[in-house]
C-alpha atoms as an extended CHARMM CRD file, in Angstrom:
* protein
*
       211  EXT
         1         1  MET       CA             38.3810000000     -141.7170000000      -48.9990000000  PROA      1               0.0000000000
         2         2  SER       CA             41.6420000000     -143.2280000000      -47.8430000000  PROA      2               0.0000000000
         3         3  GLY       CA             42.5040000000     -143.1580000000      -44.1550000000  PROA      3               0.0000000000
         4         4  PRO       CA             45.5640000000     -141.3540000000      -42.8080000000  PROA      4               0.0000000000
         5         5  GLY       CA             47.5760000000     -144.5900000000      -42.7360000000  PROA      5               0.0000000000
         6         6  ALA       CA             46.7250000000     -145.7040000000      -46.2820000000  PROA      6               0.0000000000
         7         7  GLU       CA             49.4860000000     -145.8650000000      -48.8620000000  PROA      7               0.0000000000
         8         8  GLY       CA             49.1620000000     -144.0930000000      -52.1670000000  PROA      8               0.0000000000
         9         9  PRO       CA             49.9920000000     -145.7650000000      -55.5020000000  PROA      9               0.0000000000
        10        10  ILE       CA             53.5320000000     -144.3780000000      -55.7270000000  PROA      10              0.0000000000
        11        11  PRO       CA             54.7190000000     -145.7590000000      -52.3520000000  PROA      11              0.0000000000
        12        12  ARG       CA             53.1870000000     -149.1310000000      -53.2410000000  PROA      12              0.0000000000
        13        13  ILE       CA             55.0270000000     -149.1950000000      -56.5730000000  PROA      13              0.0000000000
        14        14  VAL       CA             58.3160000000     -148.2350000000      -54.9050000000  PROA      14              0.0000000000
        15        15  SER       CA             57.7890000000     -150.9330000000      -52.2770000000  PROA      15              0.0000000000
        16        16  ALA       CA             57.1240000000     -153.5380000000      -54.9840000000  PROA      16              0.0000000000
        17        17  VAL       CA             60.2810000000     -152.5520000000      -56.8570000000  PROA      17              0.0000000000
        18        18  ARG       CA             62.3270000000     -152.7590000000      -53.6650000000  PROA      18              0.0000000000
        19        19  ARG       CA             60.9550000000     -156.2320000000      -52.9520000000  PROA      19              0.0000000000
        20        20  GLY       CA             61.7230000000     -157.3320000000      -56.5110000000  PROA      20              0.0000000000
        21        21  LEU       CA             65.2820000000     -156.0990000000      -56.2190000000  PROA      21              0.0000000000
        22        22  GLY       CA             65.6670000000     -157.8660000000      -52.9030000000  PROA      22              0.0000000000
        23        23  TRP       CA             66.0490000000     -154.6680000000      -50.8970000000  PROA      23              0.0000000000
        24        24  ARG       CA             63.2700000000     -155.6760000000      -48.5130000000  PROA      24              0.0000000000
        25        25  ASP       CA             63.1110000000     -159.0800000000      -46.8680000000  PROA      25              0.0000000000
        26        26  ARG       CA             59.7890000000     -160.7560000000      -47.7440000000  PROA      26              0.0000000000
        27        27  ARG       CA             59.7610000000     -162.8670000000      -44.5800000000  PROA      27              0.0000000000
        28        28  THR       CA             60.5420000000     -160.2320000000      -41.9620000000  PROA      28              0.0000000000
        29        29  LYS       CA             59.4250000000     -157.1460000000      -43.9290000000  PROA      29              0.0000000000
        30        30  ALA       CA             62.5670000000     -155.4920000000      -42.5830000000  PROA      30              0.0000000000
        31        31  ASP       CA             64.6040000000     -153.1580000000      -44.7500000000  PROA      31              0.0000000000
        32        32  LEU       CA             67.8460000000     -154.6970000000      -45.9250000000  PROA      32              0.0000000000
        33        33  PRO       CA             71.0370000000     -152.6090000000      -45.9660000000  PROA      33              0.0000000000
        34        34  ASN       CA             70.9660000000     -149.6600000000      -48.3410000000  PROA      34              0.0000000000
        35        35  MET       CA             72.6740000000     -151.0500000000      -51.4330000000  PROA      35              0.0000000000
        36        36  MET       CA             72.5630000000     -147.9280000000      -53.5970000000  PROA      36              0.0000000000
        37        37  PRO       CA             76.2560000000     -146.9550000000      -53.1170000000  PROA      37              0.0000000000
        38        38  VAL       CA             77.3460000000     -150.5580000000      -53.6490000000  PROA      38              0.0000000000
        39        39  GLY       CA             75.1430000000     -150.7850000000      -56.7230000000  PROA      39              0.0000000000
        40        40  ALA       CA             76.7260000000     -147.6530000000      -58.1470000000  PROA      40              0.0000000000
        41        41  ALA       CA             80.2270000000     -149.0330000000      -57.5500000000  PROA      41              0.0000000000
        42        42  LEU       CA             79.3380000000     -152.3710000000      -59.1420000000  PROA      42              0.0000000000
        43        43  SER       CA             77.7810000000     -150.6290000000      -62.1310000000  PROA      43              0.0000000000
        44        44  LEU       CA             80.9900000000     -148.6580000000      -62.6590000000  PROA      44              0.0000000000
        45        45  CYS       CA             83.0440000000     -151.8700000000      -62.5820000000  PROA      45              0.0000000000
        46        46  TYR       CA             80.8470000000     -153.5380000000      -65.1850000000  PROA      46              0.0000000000
        47        47  ALA       CA             80.7710000000     -150.3760000000      -67.2870000000  PROA      47              0.0000000000
        48        48  ALA       CA             84.5820000000     -150.2820000000      -67.2360000000  PROA      48              0.0000000000
        49        49  VAL       CA             84.7790000000     -153.8500000000      -68.5680000000  PROA      49              0.0000000000
        50        50  TRP       CA             82.1910000000     -153.0940000000      -71.2630000000  PROA      50              0.0000000000
        51        51  THR       CA             84.0470000000     -149.9180000000      -72.2650000000  PROA      51              0.0000000000
        52        52  GLY       CA             87.2670000000     -151.9110000000      -72.4880000000  PROA      52              0.0000000000
        53        53  LEU       CA             85.5370000000     -154.3990000000      -74.7830000000  PROA      53              0.0000000000
        54        54  LEU       CA             84.3320000000     -151.5340000000      -76.9460000000  PROA      54              0.0000000000
        55        55  ALA       CA             87.7630000000     -149.8820000000      -77.0660000000  PROA      55              0.0000000000
        56        56  VAL       CA             90.0860000000     -152.7900000000      -77.7960000000  PROA      56              0.0000000000
        57        57  SER       CA             88.0860000000     -154.9520000000      -80.1800000000  PROA      57              0.0000000000
        58        58  ASP       CA             86.1750000000     -154.8770000000      -83.4400000000  PROA      58              0.0000000000
        59        59  THR       CA             83.2350000000     -156.6200000000      -81.8180000000  PROA      59              0.0000000000
        60        60  GLY       CA             79.9380000000     -156.0630000000      -83.5790000000  PROA      60              0.0000000000
        61        61  GLY       CA             76.7780000000     -154.5620000000      -82.1960000000  PROA      61              0.0000000000
        62        62  ALA       CA             75.1830000000     -157.8760000000      -81.2250000000  PROA      62              0.0000000000
        63        63  ALA       CA             78.0880000000     -158.8410000000      -78.9660000000  PROA      63              0.0000000000
        64        64  LEU       CA             78.2070000000     -155.4080000000      -77.3560000000  PROA      64              0.0000000000
        65        65  THR       CA             74.4610000000     -155.5000000000      -76.7620000000  PROA      65              0.0000000000
        66        66  LEU       CA             74.6720000000     -158.9440000000      -75.1600000000  PROA      66              0.0000000000
        67        67  ALA       CA             77.5220000000     -157.7560000000      -72.9430000000  PROA      67              0.0000000000
        68        68  ALA       CA             75.5110000000     -154.7240000000      -71.8460000000  PROA      68              0.0000000000
        69        69  LEU       CA             72.4400000000     -156.8590000000      -71.1150000000  PROA      69              0.0000000000
        70        70  LEU       CA             74.4770000000     -159.4350000000      -69.1910000000  PROA      70              0.0000000000
        71        71  ALA       CA             75.6400000000     -156.7530000000      -66.7630000000  PROA      71              0.0000000000
        72        72  LEU       CA             72.0690000000     -156.1830000000      -65.5400000000  PROA      72              0.0000000000
        73        73  PRO       CA             71.3730000000     -159.5900000000      -63.9250000000  PROA      73              0.0000000000
        74        74  CYS       CA             74.9800000000     -159.7600000000      -62.7130000000  PROA      74              0.0000000000
        75        75  VAL       CA             74.6320000000     -156.4940000000      -60.7890000000  PROA      75              0.0000000000
        76        76  TRP       CA             71.1810000000     -157.4890000000      -59.5290000000  PROA      76              0.0000000000
        77        77  LEU       CA             72.2540000000     -160.8760000000      -58.1730000000  PROA      77              0.0000000000
        78        78  SER       CA             75.3920000000     -159.3520000000      -56.6660000000  PROA      78              0.0000000000
        79        79  LEU       CA             73.3630000000     -156.8070000000      -54.7140000000  PROA      79              0.0000000000
        80        80  ARG       CA             70.9080000000     -159.4430000000      -53.5570000000  PROA      80              0.0000000000
        81        81  ASP       CA             73.6670000000     -161.8250000000      -52.4620000000  PROA      81              0.0000000000
        82        82  LEU       CA             75.5130000000     -159.0710000000      -50.6150000000  PROA      82              0.0000000000
        83        83  ALA       CA             72.3360000000     -157.9940000000      -48.8490000000  PROA      83              0.0000000000
        84        84  ALA       CA             70.8050000000     -161.3600000000      -47.9570000000  PROA      84              0.0000000000
        85        85  PHE       CA             73.1380000000     -164.2080000000      -49.0540000000  PROA      85              0.0000000000
        86        86  THR       CA             70.6200000000     -165.1890000000      -51.7370000000  PROA      86              0.0000000000
        87        87  ILE       CA             70.9620000000     -165.3760000000      -55.5180000000  PROA      87              0.0000000000
        88        88  PRO       CA             67.5890000000     -164.9420000000      -57.2610000000  PROA      88              0.0000000000
        89        89  ASP       CA             66.7380000000     -167.7810000000      -59.6350000000  PROA      89              0.0000000000
        90        90  ALA       CA             65.4330000000     -165.2200000000      -62.1190000000  PROA      90              0.0000000000
        91        91  ALA       CA             68.8510000000     -163.5450000000      -62.2540000000  PROA      91              0.0000000000
        92        92  SER       CA             70.6790000000     -166.8410000000      -62.8540000000  PROA      92              0.0000000000
        93        93  LEU       CA             68.0880000000     -167.7630000000      -65.4860000000  PROA      93              0.0000000000
        94        94  SER       CA             68.6690000000     -164.4190000000      -67.2280000000  PROA      94              0.0000000000
        95        95  VAL       CA             72.4180000000     -165.0930000000      -67.2920000000  PROA      95              0.0000000000
        96        96  ALA       CA             71.7500000000     -168.5640000000      -68.7230000000  PROA      96              0.0000000000
        97        97  VAL       CA             69.4190000000     -167.2570000000      -71.4450000000  PROA      97              0.0000000000
        98        98  LEU       CA             71.8880000000     -164.5720000000      -72.5270000000  PROA      98              0.0000000000
        99        99  GLY       CA             74.6150000000     -167.2070000000      -72.5590000000  PROA      99              0.0000000000
       100       100  LEU       CA             72.5010000000     -169.4710000000      -74.7720000000  PROA      100             0.0000000000
       101       101  VAL       CA             71.8690000000     -166.5950000000      -77.1660000000  PROA      101             0.0000000000
       102       102  SER       CA             75.5920000000     -165.8270000000      -77.3800000000  PROA      102             0.0000000000
       103       103  GLN       CA             76.4040000000     -169.4880000000      -78.0020000000  PROA      103             0.0000000000
       104       104  TRP       CA             73.7620000000     -169.7060000000      -80.7210000000  PROA      104             0.0000000000
       105       105  LEU       CA             74.9510000000     -166.5110000000      -82.4310000000  PROA      105             0.0000000000
       106       106  PHE       CA             78.7140000000     -166.9230000000      -82.1990000000  PROA      106             0.0000000000
       107       107  HSD       CA             79.5890000000     -170.5030000000      -81.2100000000  PROA      107             0.0000000000
       108       108  GLU       CA             76.7440000000     -172.6120000000      -82.5840000000  PROA      108             0.0000000000
       109       109  ALA       CA             78.9530000000     -175.6810000000      -82.9890000000  PROA      109             0.0000000000
       110       110  MET       CA             79.5760000000     -175.6530000000      -79.2160000000  PROA      110             0.0000000000
       111       111  LEU       CA             75.9370000000     -175.1730000000      -78.2040000000  PROA      111             0.0000000000
       112       112  ILE       CA             75.0530000000     -178.7790000000      -77.3110000000  PROA      112             0.0000000000
       113       113  MET       CA             78.3930000000     -179.3430000000      -75.5680000000  PROA      113             0.0000000000
       114       114  SER       CA             77.9440000000     -176.1470000000      -73.5580000000  PROA      114             0.0000000000
       115       115  ILE       CA             74.4440000000     -177.1640000000      -72.4280000000  PROA      115             0.0000000000
       116       116  ALA       CA             75.7030000000     -180.5880000000      -71.3430000000  PROA      116             0.0000000000
       117       117  ALA       CA             78.6600000000     -178.9990000000      -69.5430000000  PROA      117             0.0000000000
       118       118  ALA       CA             76.3660000000     -176.4950000000      -67.8040000000  PROA      118             0.0000000000
       119       119  ILE       CA             74.1800000000     -179.3020000000      -66.4480000000  PROA      119             0.0000000000
       120       120  THR       CA             77.2460000000     -181.2560000000      -65.3260000000  PROA      120             0.0000000000
       121       121  VAL       CA             78.9160000000     -178.2870000000      -63.6260000000  PROA      121             0.0000000000
       122       122  THR       CA             75.7040000000     -177.3620000000      -61.8130000000  PROA      122             0.0000000000
       123       123  ALA       CA             75.2230000000     -180.9280000000      -60.5770000000  PROA      123             0.0000000000
       124       124  VAL       CA             78.8550000000     -181.3510000000      -59.4870000000  PROA      124             0.0000000000
       125       125  PHE       CA             79.0700000000     -178.0950000000      -57.5330000000  PROA      125             0.0000000000
       126       126  TRP       CA             75.5720000000     -178.5230000000      -56.1130000000  PROA      126             0.0000000000
       127       127  GLY       CA             76.5890000000     -181.9540000000      -54.8420000000  PROA      127             0.0000000000
       128       128  ALA       CA             79.9120000000     -180.6460000000      -53.5170000000  PROA      128             0.0000000000
       129       129  GLY       CA             78.1250000000     -177.8830000000      -51.6260000000  PROA      129             0.0000000000
       130       130  ALA       CA             75.6290000000     -180.3290000000      -50.1280000000  PROA      130             0.0000000000
       131       131  LEU       CA             78.4410000000     -182.6820000000      -49.0700000000  PROA      131             0.0000000000
       132       132  HSD       CA             80.3720000000     -179.8190000000      -47.4600000000  PROA      132             0.0000000000
       133       133  TYR       CA             77.2760000000     -178.7930000000      -45.5240000000  PROA      133             0.0000000000
       134       134  ARG       CA             76.6770000000     -182.3490000000      -44.3250000000  PROA      134             0.0000000000
       135       135  LEU       CA             80.2950000000     -182.8340000000      -43.2200000000  PROA      135             0.0000000000
       136       136  ARG       CA             80.9960000000     -179.3820000000      -41.7690000000  PROA      136             0.0000000000
       137       137  GLY       CA             77.5400000000     -178.2600000000      -40.6890000000  PROA      137             0.0000000000
       138       138  ARG       CA             77.8060000000     -174.9410000000      -42.5140000000  PROA      138             0.0000000000
       139       139  GLU       CA             77.3500000000     -173.8350000000      -46.0660000000  PROA      139             0.0000000000
       140       140  GLY       CA             80.4200000000     -173.4930000000      -48.2550000000  PROA      140             0.0000000000
       141       141  LEU       CA             79.0500000000     -173.2460000000      -51.7870000000  PROA      141             0.0000000000
       142       142  GLY       CA             75.3310000000     -172.5600000000      -51.9500000000  PROA      142             0.0000000000
       143       143  ILE       CA             72.7770000000     -173.8840000000      -54.4110000000  PROA      143             0.0000000000
       144       144  GLY       CA             72.5260000000     -170.4160000000      -55.9240000000  PROA      144             0.0000000000
       145       145  ASP       CA             76.2800000000     -170.3910000000      -56.5720000000  PROA      145             0.0000000000
       146       146  ALA       CA             76.0450000000     -173.7840000000      -58.3070000000  PROA      146             0.0000000000
       147       147  LYS       CA             73.2070000000     -172.5690000000      -60.5330000000  PROA      147             0.0000000000
       148       148  LEU       CA             75.1470000000     -169.4230000000      -61.3870000000  PROA      148             0.0000000000
       149       149  LEU       CA             78.1920000000     -171.4960000000      -62.3170000000  PROA      149             0.0000000000
       150       150  GLY       CA             76.0360000000     -173.5650000000      -64.6580000000  PROA      150             0.0000000000
       151       151  ALA       CA             74.6770000000     -170.3910000000      -66.2260000000  PROA      151             0.0000000000
       152       152  GLY       CA             78.2440000000     -169.1340000000      -66.5250000000  PROA      152             0.0000000000
       153       153  VAL       CA             79.1950000000     -172.1620000000      -68.6160000000  PROA      153             0.0000000000
       154       154  LEU       CA             76.6080000000     -171.0760000000      -71.1780000000  PROA      154             0.0000000000
       155       155  CYS       CA             78.2070000000     -167.6110000000      -71.2800000000  PROA      155             0.0000000000
       156       156  VAL       CA             81.8770000000     -168.5510000000      -71.5240000000  PROA      156             0.0000000000
       157       157  GLY       CA             81.8410000000     -172.1260000000      -72.8260000000  PROA      157             0.0000000000
       158       158  PRO       CA             82.9000000000     -175.3950000000      -71.1860000000  PROA      158             0.0000000000
       159       159  PHE       CA             86.6290000000     -174.7660000000      -71.4860000000  PROA      159             0.0000000000
       160       160  ALA       CA             86.7810000000     -171.2490000000      -70.0220000000  PROA      160             0.0000000000
       161       161  ILE       CA             84.6430000000     -171.8740000000      -66.9320000000  PROA      161             0.0000000000
       162       162  TRP       CA             87.7940000000     -172.8260000000      -65.0190000000  PROA      162             0.0000000000
       163       163  TRP       CA             89.1040000000     -169.3000000000      -65.5640000000  PROA      163             0.0000000000
       164       164  VAL       CA             85.8520000000     -168.0360000000      -64.0630000000  PROA      164             0.0000000000
       165       165  ILE       CA             86.3280000000     -170.2450000000      -61.0090000000  PROA      165             0.0000000000
       166       166  LEU       CA             89.9690000000     -169.1610000000      -60.6280000000  PROA      166             0.0000000000
       167       167  ILE       CA             89.2370000000     -165.4300000000      -60.9230000000  PROA      167             0.0000000000
       168       168  ALA       CA             86.2570000000     -165.6650000000      -58.5740000000  PROA      168             0.0000000000
       169       169  ALA       CA             88.2040000000     -167.7150000000      -56.0270000000  PROA      169             0.0000000000
       170       170  LEU       CA             91.1340000000     -165.2850000000      -55.9950000000  PROA      170             0.0000000000
       171       171  GLY       CA             88.7810000000     -162.3300000000      -55.6280000000  PROA      171             0.0000000000
       172       172  GLY       CA             86.8290000000     -164.0500000000      -52.8660000000  PROA      172             0.0000000000
       173       173  ILE       CA             89.9730000000     -164.9870000000      -50.9460000000  PROA      173             0.0000000000
       174       174  ALA       CA             91.3370000000     -161.4390000000      -51.1950000000  PROA      174             0.0000000000
       175       175  ALA       CA             88.0220000000     -159.9770000000      -50.0250000000  PROA      175             0.0000000000
       176       176  ALA       CA             87.7980000000     -162.4470000000      -47.1360000000  PROA      176             0.0000000000
       177       177  LEU       CA             91.3150000000     -161.5730000000      -45.9660000000  PROA      177             0.0000000000
       178       178  ILE       CA             90.5830000000     -157.8500000000      -46.1310000000  PROA      178             0.0000000000
       179       179  HSD       CA             87.2720000000     -158.3690000000      -44.3340000000  PROA      179             0.0000000000
       180       180  ARG       CA             88.9420000000     -160.3920000000      -41.5890000000  PROA      180             0.0000000000
       181       181  ALA       CA             91.7340000000     -157.8060000000      -41.1660000000  PROA      181             0.0000000000
       182       182  ARG       CA             89.3280000000     -154.8690000000      -40.9400000000  PROA      182             0.0000000000
       183       183  ARG       CA             86.6870000000     -156.5770000000      -38.7820000000  PROA      183             0.0000000000
       184       184  PRO       CA             88.2150000000     -159.4370000000      -36.8040000000  PROA      184             0.0000000000
       185       185  ALA       CA             85.0800000000     -159.9320000000      -34.6930000000  PROA      185             0.0000000000
       186       186  ALA       CA             82.6630000000     -159.9620000000      -37.6410000000  PROA      186             0.0000000000
       187       187  PRO       CA             81.2530000000     -163.2200000000      -39.0790000000  PROA      187             0.0000000000
       188       188  ALA       CA             83.7610000000     -164.8090000000      -41.4400000000  PROA      188             0.0000000000
       189       189  GLY       CA             81.3630000000     -165.6860000000      -44.2690000000  PROA      189             0.0000000000
       190       190  ILE       CA             81.1130000000     -163.4760000000      -47.3350000000  PROA      190             0.0000000000
       191       191  PRO       CA             78.8670000000     -164.0730000000      -50.3550000000  PROA      191             0.0000000000
       192       192  PHE       CA             80.5540000000     -165.6910000000      -53.3510000000  PROA      192             0.0000000000
       193       193  GLY       CA             77.9480000000     -164.7080000000      -55.9440000000  PROA      193             0.0000000000
       194       194  PRO       CA             79.3140000000     -161.2160000000      -56.6970000000  PROA      194             0.0000000000
       195       195  PHE       CA             82.7670000000     -162.6350000000      -57.4380000000  PROA      195             0.0000000000
       196       196  LEU       CA             81.3410000000     -165.3750000000      -59.6520000000  PROA      196             0.0000000000
       197       197  ALA       CA             79.1840000000     -162.8860000000      -61.5340000000  PROA      197             0.0000000000
       198       198  PHE       CA             82.0280000000     -160.4540000000      -62.2000000000  PROA      198             0.0000000000
       199       199  ALA       CA             84.3840000000     -163.2790000000      -63.1980000000  PROA      199             0.0000000000
       200       200  ILE       CA             81.7670000000     -164.5700000000      -65.6520000000  PROA      200             0.0000000000
       201       201  TYR       CA             81.4310000000     -161.0760000000      -67.0710000000  PROA      201             0.0000000000
       202       202  ILE       CA             85.1840000000     -160.5680000000      -67.4670000000  PROA      202             0.0000000000
       203       203  VAL       CA             85.7010000000     -163.8930000000      -69.2480000000  PROA      203             0.0000000000
       204       204  PHE       CA             82.5940000000     -163.3240000000      -71.3740000000  PROA      204             0.0000000000
       205       205  ALA       CA             83.8980000000     -159.9010000000      -72.4480000000  PROA      205             0.0000000000
       206       206  ILE       CA             87.3110000000     -161.3550000000      -73.3130000000  PROA      206             0.0000000000
       207       207  ARG       CA             85.6150000000     -164.0850000000      -75.3380000000  PROA      207             0.0000000000
       208       208  MET       CA             83.4800000000     -161.5360000000      -77.1990000000  PROA      208             0.0000000000
       209       209  GLY       CA             86.5830000000     -159.4620000000      -77.8770000000  PROA      209             0.0000000000
       210       210  GLN       CA             88.2090000000     -162.4170000000      -79.6210000000  PROA      210             0.0000000000
       211       211  LEU       CA             85.4410000000     -162.7980000000      -82.2150000000  PROA      211             0.0000000000
């Protein structure tokens, strides 16, 4: 018979799901901020983009399915980055795989070029982030951001990734200014992953709408 302090199967399952989503820090075992309201807001934003893709284009079922699936790792990594300044490798890998599938289905002639560009972009931004950290002593662009950018290349192609960077940078700057104005004494750093993820999704949806 279980003791009074023993956990039943349901609490253990819930705890495992929370750890997988990044809602509980594995090192400290401390609960991270409740991300449910933020997750709901993010889901609405992604749903709005997907609905726009559905409404304004003649995109087929495969493209719409890929767009719906892409929203899942984007929301997941955004929540994790907001909660703990960490982008799960599994989320970036999911974005990369979905990007590869979209390239293979709709832009097969660009597949090899996109893979090469993804490797190059990851290496360049990874190196730039490491150099910034060495010179300034604080992280500017994290390794997770560099990996996500590389995965983004596979989603939007080598020529549209600059639109992703521009949209994400503008969104990040606006959020940082608002954050600084509302909380002057708070730490200045904000996670960049959510802005990268949403920018990737917007450009991906536009690209799918042009098929």
